[in-house]
PDB file of C-alpha atoms and ligand atoms in Angstrom:
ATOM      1  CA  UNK A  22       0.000   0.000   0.000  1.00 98.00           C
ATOM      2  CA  UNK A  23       1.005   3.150  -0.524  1.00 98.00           C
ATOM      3  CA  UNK A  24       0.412   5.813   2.031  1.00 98.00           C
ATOM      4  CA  UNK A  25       0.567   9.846   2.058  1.00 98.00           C
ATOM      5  CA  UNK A  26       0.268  12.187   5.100  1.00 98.00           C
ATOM      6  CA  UNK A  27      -0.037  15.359   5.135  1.00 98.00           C
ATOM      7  CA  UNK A  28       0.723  17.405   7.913  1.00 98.00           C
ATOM      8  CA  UNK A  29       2.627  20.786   9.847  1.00 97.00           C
ATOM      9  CA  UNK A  30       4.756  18.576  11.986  1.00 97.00           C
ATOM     10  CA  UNK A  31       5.998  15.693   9.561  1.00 98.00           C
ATOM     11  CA  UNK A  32       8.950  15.372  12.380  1.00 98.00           C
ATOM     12  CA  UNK A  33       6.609  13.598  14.595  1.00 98.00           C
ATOM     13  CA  UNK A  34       5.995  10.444  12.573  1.00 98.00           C
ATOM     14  CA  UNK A  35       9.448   9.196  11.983  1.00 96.00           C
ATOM     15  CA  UNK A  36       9.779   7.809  15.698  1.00 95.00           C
ATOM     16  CA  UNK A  37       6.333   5.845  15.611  1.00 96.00           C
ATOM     17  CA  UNK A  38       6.059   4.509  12.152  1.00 96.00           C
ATOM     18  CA  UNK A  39       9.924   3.656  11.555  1.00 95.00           C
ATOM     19  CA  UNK A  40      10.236   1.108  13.826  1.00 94.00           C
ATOM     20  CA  UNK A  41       8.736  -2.119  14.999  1.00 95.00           C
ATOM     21  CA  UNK A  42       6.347  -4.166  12.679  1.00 95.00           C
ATOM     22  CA  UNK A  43       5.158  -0.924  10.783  1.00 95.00           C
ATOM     23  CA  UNK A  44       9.085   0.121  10.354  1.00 96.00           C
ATOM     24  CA  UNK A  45       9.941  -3.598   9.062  1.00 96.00           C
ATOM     25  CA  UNK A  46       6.444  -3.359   6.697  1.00 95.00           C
ATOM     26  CA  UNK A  47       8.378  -0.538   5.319  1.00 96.00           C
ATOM     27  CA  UNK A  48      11.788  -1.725   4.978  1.00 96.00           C
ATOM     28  CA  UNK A  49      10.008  -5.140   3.364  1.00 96.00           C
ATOM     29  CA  UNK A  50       8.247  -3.341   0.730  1.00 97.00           C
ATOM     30  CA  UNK A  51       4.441  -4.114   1.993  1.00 97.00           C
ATOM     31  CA  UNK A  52       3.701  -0.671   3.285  1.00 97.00           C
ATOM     32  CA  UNK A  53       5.543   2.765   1.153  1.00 98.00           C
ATOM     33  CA  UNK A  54       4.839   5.859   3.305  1.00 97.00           C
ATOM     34  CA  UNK A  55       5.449   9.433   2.562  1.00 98.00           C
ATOM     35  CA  UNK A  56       5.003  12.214   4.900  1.00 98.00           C
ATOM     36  CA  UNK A  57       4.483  16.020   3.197  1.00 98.00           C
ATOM     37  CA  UNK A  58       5.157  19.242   5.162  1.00 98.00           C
ATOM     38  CA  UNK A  59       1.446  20.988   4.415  1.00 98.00           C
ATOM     39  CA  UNK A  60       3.473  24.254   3.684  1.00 97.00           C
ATOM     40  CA  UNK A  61       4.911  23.382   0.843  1.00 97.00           C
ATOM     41  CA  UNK A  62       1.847  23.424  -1.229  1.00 98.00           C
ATOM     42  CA  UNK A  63       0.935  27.008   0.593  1.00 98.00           C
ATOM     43  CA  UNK A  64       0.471  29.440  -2.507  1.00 96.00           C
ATOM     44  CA  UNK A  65       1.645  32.088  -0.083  1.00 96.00           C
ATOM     45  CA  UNK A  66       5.421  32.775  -0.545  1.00 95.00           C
ATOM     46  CA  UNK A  67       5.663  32.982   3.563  1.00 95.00           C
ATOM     47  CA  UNK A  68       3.963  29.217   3.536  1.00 94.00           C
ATOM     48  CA  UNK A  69       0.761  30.344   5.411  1.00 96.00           C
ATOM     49  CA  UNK A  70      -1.667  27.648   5.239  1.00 97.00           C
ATOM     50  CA  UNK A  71      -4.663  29.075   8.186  1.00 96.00           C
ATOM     51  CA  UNK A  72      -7.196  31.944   8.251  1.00 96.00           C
ATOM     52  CA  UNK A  73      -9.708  33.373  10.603  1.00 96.00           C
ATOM     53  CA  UNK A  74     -12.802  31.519  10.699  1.00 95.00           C
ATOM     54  CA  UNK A  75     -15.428  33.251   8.584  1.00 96.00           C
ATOM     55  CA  UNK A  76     -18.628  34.336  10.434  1.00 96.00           C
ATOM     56  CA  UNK A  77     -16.385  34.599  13.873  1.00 95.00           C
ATOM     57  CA  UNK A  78     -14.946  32.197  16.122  1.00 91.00           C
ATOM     58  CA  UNK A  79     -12.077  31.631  17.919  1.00 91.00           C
ATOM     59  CA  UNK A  80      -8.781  30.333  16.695  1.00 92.00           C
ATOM     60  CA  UNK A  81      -7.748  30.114  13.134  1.00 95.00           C
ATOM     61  CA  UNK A  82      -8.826  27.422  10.715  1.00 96.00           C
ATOM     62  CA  UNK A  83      -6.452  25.439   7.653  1.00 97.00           C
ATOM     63  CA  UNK A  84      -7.061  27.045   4.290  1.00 97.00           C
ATOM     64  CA  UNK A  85      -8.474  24.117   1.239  1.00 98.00           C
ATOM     65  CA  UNK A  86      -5.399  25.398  -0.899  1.00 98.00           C
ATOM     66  CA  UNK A  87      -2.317  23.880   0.386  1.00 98.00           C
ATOM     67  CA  UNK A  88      -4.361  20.469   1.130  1.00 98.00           C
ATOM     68  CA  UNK A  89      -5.566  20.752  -2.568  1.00 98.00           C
ATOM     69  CA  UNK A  90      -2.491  21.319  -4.028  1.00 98.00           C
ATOM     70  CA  UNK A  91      -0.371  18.332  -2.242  1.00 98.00           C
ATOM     71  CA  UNK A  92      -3.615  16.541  -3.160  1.00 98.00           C
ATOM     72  CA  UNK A  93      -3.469  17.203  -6.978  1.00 98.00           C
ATOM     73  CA  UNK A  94       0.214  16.948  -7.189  1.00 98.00           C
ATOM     74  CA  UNK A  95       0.139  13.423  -5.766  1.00 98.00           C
ATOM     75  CA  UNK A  96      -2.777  12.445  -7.896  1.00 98.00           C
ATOM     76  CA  UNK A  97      -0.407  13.535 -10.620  1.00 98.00           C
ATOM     77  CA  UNK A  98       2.687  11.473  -9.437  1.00 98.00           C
ATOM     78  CA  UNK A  99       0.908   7.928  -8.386  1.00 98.00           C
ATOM     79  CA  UNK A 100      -1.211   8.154 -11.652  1.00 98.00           C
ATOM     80  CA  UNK A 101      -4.245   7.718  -9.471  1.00 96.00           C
ATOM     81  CA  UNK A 102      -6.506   9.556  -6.594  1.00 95.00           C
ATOM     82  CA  UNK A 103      -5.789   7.805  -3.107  1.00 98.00           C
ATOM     83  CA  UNK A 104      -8.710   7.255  -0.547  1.00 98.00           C
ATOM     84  CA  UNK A 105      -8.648  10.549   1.027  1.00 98.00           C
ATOM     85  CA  UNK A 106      -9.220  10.685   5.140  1.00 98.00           C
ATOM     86  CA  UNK A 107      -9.146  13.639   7.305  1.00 98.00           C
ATOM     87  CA  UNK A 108      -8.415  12.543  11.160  1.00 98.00           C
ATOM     88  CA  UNK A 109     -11.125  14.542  13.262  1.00 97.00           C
ATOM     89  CA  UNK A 110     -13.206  14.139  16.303  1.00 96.00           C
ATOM     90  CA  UNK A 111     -16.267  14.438  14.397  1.00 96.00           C
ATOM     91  CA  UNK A 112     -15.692  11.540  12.419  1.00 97.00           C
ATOM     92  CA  UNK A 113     -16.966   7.887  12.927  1.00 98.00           C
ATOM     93  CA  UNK A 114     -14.870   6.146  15.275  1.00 98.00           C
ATOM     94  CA  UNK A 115     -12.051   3.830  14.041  1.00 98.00           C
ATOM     95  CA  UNK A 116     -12.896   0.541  14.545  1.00 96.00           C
ATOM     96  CA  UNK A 117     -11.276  -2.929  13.046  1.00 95.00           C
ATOM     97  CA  UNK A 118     -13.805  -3.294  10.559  1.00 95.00           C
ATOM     98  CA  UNK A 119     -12.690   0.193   9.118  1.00 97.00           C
ATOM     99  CA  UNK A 120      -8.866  -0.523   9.481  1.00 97.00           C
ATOM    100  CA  UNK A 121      -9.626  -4.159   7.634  1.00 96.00           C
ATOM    101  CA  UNK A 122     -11.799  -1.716   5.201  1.00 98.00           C
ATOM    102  CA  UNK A 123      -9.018   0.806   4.320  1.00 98.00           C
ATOM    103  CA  UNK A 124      -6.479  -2.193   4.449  1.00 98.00           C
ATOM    104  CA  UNK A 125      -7.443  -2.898   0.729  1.00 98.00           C
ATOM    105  CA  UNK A 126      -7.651   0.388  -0.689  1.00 98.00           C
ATOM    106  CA  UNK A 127      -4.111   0.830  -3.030  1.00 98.00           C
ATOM    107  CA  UNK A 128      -3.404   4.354  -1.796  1.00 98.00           C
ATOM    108  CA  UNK A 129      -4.773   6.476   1.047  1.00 98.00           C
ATOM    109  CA  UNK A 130      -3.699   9.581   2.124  1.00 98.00           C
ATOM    110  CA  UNK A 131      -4.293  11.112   5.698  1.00 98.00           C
ATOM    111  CA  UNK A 132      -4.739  14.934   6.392  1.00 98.00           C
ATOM    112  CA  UNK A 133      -4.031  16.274   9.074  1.00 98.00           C
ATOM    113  CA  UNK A 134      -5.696  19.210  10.956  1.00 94.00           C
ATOM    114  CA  UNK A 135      -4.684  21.367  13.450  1.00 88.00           C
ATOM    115  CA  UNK A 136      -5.841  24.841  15.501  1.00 78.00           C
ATOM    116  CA  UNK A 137      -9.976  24.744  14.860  1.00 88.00           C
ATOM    117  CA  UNK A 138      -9.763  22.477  11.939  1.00 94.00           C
ATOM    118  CA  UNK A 139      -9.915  22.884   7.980  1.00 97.00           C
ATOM    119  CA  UNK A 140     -12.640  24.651   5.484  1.00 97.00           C
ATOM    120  CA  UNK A 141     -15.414  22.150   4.682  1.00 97.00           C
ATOM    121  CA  UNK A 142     -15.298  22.784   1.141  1.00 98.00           C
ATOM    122  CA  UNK A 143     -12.058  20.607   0.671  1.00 98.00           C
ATOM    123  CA  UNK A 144     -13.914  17.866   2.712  1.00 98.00           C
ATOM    124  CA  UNK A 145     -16.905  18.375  -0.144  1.00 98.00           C
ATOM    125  CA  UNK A 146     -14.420  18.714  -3.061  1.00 98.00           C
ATOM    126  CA  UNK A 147     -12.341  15.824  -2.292  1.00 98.00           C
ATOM    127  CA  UNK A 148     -14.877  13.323  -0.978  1.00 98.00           C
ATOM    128  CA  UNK A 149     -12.893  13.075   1.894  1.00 98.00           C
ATOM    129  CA  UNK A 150     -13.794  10.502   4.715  1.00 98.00           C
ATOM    130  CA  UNK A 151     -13.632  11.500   8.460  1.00 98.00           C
ATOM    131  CA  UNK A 152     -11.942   9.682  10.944  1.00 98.00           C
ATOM    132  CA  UNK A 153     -11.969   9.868  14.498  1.00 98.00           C
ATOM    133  CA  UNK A 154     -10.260   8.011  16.657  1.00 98.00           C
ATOM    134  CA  UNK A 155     -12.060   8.311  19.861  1.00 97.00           C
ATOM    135  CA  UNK A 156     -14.674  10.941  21.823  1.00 96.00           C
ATOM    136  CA  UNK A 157     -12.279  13.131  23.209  1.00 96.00           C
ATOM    137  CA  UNK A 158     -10.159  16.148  21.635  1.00 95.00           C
ATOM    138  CA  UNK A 159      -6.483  15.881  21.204  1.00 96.00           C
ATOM    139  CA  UNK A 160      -4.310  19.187  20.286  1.00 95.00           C
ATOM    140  CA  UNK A 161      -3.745  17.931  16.411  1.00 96.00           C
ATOM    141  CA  UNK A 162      -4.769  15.019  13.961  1.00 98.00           C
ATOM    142  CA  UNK A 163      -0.952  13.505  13.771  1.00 98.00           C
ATOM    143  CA  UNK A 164      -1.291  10.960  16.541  1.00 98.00           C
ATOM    144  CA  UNK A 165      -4.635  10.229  15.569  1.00 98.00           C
ATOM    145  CA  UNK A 166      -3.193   9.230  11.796  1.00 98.00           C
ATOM    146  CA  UNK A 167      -0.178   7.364  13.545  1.00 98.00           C
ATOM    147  CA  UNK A 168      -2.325   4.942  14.991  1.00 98.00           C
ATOM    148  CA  UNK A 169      -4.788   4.902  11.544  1.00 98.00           C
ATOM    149  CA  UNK A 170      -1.563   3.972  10.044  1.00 98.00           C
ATOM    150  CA  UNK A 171      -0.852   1.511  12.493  1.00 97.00           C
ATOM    151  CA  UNK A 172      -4.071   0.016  12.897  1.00 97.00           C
ATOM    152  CA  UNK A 173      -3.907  -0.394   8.958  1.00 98.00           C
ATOM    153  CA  UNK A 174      -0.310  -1.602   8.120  1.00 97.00           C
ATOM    154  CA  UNK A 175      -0.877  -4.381  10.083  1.00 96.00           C
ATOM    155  CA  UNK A 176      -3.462  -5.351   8.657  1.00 96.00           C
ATOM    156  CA  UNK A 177      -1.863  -5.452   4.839  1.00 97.00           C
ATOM    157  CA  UNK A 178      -1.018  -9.198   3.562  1.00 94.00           C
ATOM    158  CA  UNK A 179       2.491 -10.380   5.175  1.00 93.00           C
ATOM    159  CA  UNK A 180       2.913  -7.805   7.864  1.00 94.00           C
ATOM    160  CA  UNK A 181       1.852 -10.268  10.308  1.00 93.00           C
ATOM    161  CA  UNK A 182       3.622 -13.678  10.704  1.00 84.00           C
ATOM    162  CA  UNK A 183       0.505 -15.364  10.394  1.00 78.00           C
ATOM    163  CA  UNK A 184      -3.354 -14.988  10.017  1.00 72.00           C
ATOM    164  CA  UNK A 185      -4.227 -16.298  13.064  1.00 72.00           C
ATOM    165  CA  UNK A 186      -1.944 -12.988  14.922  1.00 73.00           C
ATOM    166  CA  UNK A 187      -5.431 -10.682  13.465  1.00 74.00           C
ATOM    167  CA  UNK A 188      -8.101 -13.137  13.483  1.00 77.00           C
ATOM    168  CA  UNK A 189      -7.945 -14.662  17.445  1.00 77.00           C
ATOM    169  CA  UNK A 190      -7.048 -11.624  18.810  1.00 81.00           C
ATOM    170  CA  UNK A 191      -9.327  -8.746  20.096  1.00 81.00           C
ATOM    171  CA  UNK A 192     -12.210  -7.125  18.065  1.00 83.00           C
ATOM    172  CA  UNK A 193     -11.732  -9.367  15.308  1.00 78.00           C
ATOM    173  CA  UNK A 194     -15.003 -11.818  15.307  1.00 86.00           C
ATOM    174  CA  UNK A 195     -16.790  -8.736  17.427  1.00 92.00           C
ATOM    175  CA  UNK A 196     -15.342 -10.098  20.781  1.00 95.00           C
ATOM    176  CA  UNK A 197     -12.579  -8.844  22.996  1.00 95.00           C
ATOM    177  CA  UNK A 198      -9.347 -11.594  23.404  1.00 94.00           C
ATOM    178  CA  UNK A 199      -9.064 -13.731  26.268  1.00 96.00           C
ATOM    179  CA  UNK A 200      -6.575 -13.558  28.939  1.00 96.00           C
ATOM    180  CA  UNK A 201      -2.830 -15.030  28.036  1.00 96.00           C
ATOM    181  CA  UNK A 202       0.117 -16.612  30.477  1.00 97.00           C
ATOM    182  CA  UNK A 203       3.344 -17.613  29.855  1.00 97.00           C
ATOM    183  CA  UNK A 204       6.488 -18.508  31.811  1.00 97.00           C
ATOM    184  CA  UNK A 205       6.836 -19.202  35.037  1.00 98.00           C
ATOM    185  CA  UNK A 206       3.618 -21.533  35.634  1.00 98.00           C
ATOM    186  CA  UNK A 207       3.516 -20.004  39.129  1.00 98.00           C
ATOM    187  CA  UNK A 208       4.558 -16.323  39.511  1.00 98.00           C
ATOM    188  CA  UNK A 209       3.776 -14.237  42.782  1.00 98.00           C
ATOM    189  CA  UNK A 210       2.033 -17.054  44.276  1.00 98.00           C
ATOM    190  CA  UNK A 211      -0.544 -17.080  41.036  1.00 98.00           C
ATOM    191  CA  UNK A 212      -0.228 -20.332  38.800  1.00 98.00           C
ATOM    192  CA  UNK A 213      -1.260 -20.067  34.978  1.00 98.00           C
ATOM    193  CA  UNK A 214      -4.663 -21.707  34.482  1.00 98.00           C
ATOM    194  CA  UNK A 215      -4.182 -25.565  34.400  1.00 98.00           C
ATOM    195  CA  UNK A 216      -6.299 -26.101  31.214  1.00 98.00           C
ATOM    196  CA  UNK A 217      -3.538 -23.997  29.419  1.00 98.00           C
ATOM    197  CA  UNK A 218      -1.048 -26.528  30.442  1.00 98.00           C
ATOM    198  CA  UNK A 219      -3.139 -29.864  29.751  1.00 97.00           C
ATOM    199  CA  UNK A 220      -1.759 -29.915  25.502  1.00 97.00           C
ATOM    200  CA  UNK A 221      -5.940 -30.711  25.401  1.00 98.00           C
ATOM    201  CA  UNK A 222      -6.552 -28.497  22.699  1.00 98.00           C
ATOM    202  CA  UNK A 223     -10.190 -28.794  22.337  1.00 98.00           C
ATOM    203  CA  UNK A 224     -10.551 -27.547  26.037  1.00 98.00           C
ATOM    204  CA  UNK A 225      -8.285 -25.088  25.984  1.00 98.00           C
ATOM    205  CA  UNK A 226     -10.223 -23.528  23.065  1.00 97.00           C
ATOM    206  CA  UNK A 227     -13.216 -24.260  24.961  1.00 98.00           C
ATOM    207  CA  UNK A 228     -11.931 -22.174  27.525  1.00 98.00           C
ATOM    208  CA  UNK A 229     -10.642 -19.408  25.840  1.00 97.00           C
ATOM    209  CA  UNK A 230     -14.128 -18.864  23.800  1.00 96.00           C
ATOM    210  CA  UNK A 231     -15.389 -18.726  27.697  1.00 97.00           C
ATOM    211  CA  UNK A 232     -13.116 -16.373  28.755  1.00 97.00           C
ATOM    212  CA  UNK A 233     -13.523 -14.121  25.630  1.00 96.00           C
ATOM    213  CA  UNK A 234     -17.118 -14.193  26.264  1.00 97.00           C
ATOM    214  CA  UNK A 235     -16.421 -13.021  29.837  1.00 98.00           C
ATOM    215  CA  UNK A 236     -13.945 -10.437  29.347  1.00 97.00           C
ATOM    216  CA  UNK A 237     -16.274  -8.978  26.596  1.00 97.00           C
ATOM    217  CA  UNK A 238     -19.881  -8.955  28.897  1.00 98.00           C
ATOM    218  CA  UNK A 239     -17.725  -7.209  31.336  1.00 98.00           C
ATOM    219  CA  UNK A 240     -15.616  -4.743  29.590  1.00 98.00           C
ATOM    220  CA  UNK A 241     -17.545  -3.780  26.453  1.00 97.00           C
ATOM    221  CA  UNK A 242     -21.412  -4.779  27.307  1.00 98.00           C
ATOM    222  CA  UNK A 243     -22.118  -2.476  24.142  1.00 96.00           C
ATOM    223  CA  UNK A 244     -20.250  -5.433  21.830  1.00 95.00           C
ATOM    224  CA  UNK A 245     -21.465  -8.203  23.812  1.00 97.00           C
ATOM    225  CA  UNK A 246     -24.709  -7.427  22.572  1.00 97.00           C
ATOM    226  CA  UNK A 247     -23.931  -6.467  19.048  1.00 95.00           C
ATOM    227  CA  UNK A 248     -22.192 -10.136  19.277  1.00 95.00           C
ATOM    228  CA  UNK A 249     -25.067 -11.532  20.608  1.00 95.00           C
ATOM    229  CA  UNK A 250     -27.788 -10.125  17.751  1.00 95.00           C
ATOM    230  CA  UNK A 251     -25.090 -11.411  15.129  1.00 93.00           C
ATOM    231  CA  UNK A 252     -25.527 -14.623  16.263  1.00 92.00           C
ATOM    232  CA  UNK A 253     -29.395 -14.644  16.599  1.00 87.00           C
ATOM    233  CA  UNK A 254     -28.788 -13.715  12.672  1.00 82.00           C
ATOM    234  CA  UNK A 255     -26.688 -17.022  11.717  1.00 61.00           C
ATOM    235  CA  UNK A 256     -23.151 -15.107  11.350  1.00 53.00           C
TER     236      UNK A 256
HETATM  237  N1  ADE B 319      -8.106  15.434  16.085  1.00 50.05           N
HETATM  238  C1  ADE B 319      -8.343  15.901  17.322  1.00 50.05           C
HETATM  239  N2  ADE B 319      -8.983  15.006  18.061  1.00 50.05           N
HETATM  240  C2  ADE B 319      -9.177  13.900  17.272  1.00 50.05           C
HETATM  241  C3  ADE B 319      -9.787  12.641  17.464  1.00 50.05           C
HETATM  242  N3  ADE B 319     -10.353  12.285  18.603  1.00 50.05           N
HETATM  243  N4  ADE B 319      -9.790  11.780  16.435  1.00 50.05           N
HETATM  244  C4  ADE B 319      -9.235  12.131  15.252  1.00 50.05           C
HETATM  245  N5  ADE B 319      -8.648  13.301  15.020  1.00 50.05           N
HETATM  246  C5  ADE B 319      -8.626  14.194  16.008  1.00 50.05           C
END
């Protein structure tokens, strides 16, 4: 995949996406990422890229101009239009259906805001889909397109060793994971669950389905009972 950001502080993405599984996506070809300093494509000579908000308000907003113009100028270089986001608290939230989702687009590119936000009629203009990565407001949209990218790269075919590392762990089939132990069998006084031990794989998926079930009921009620209708619907 290949994947554009655009943003006023590219120097924050180097530490997060450069290493670990998203780095060694990179280095293996499976993920390309750029990351574009937004005032480059500012048509003012001083590389403004905000205004005052029209109608009043506080703050200043990002102009559609410098956006566009990375925009169009990468449209130009790839040859084709990449699946345009735009990280914002007013978006739907991320989930793993969406990450899975944007997984299989070719190209997507990620804009970020800052101060108040960006003029609406680049949103219109470039059919641009809204992210969100939670209900609460954090000072700019880089760290919520870090962990877009994150969520994402790992999803793309060979970044993970295997299948089973996305499809047994959390949110997956709509249920949180279940708990997981490893050496010493006793630590602190607390031994690992003896099913775990028993090499009686039927049971121990038996009891991890259990457990997921559990863990899921008491953390997320909200998809235990999406889970649950699924099920009443054969899927
Ligand atoms: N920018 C500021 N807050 C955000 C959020 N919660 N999700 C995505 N982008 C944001």
């Amino acid at each position: 995949m290949r994947l554009d950001i655009f943003t006023l502080f590219p120097e924050m993405f180097p530490a997060v996406l450069g290493h670990s599984i998203v780095g060694r996506a990179r280095r293996r070809g499976h993920l390309q990422l750029c990351v574009h300093q937004l005032r480059d494509f500012s048509p003012d000579p001083r590389g403004r890229v905000d205004g005052t908000v029209f109608g009043g308000g506080k703050g200043m907003l990002l102009a559609a101009e410098p956006f566009a113009q990375g925009l169009d100028q990468l449209g130009e270089h790839l040859g084709l239009r990449p699946h345009i986001l735009y990280m914002s608290p007013r978006g739907p939230v991320l989930n793993q259906k969406t990450a899975r989702r944007l997984a299989e687009k070719p190209a997507l590119a990620i804009l970020c805001g800052h101060y108040e936000g960006v003029d609406q009629r680049l949103l219109d203009e470039y059919e641009v889909e809204e992210v969100s990565i939670g209900d609460y407001v954090l000072t700019g949209g880089e760290l919520p397109a870090m962990i877009l990218a994150d969520a994402v790269s790992r999803m793309l075919p060979g970044v993970l060793a295997d299948e089973s590392c996305f499809t047994d762990e959390s949110h997956f089939s709509g249920l949180l994971e279940y708990p997981q132990y490893t050496r010493p069998e006793v630590w602190r006084g607390r031994a690992a669950p003896e099913v775990l031990l028993s090499g009686h794989h039927g049971k121990i998926e038996a009891w991890r389905r259990e457990q997921s079930l559990a863990v899921t009921q008491r953390n997320r009620p909200d998809l235990y009972q999406a889970w649950l209708k699924n099920q009443g619907q054969g899927t």
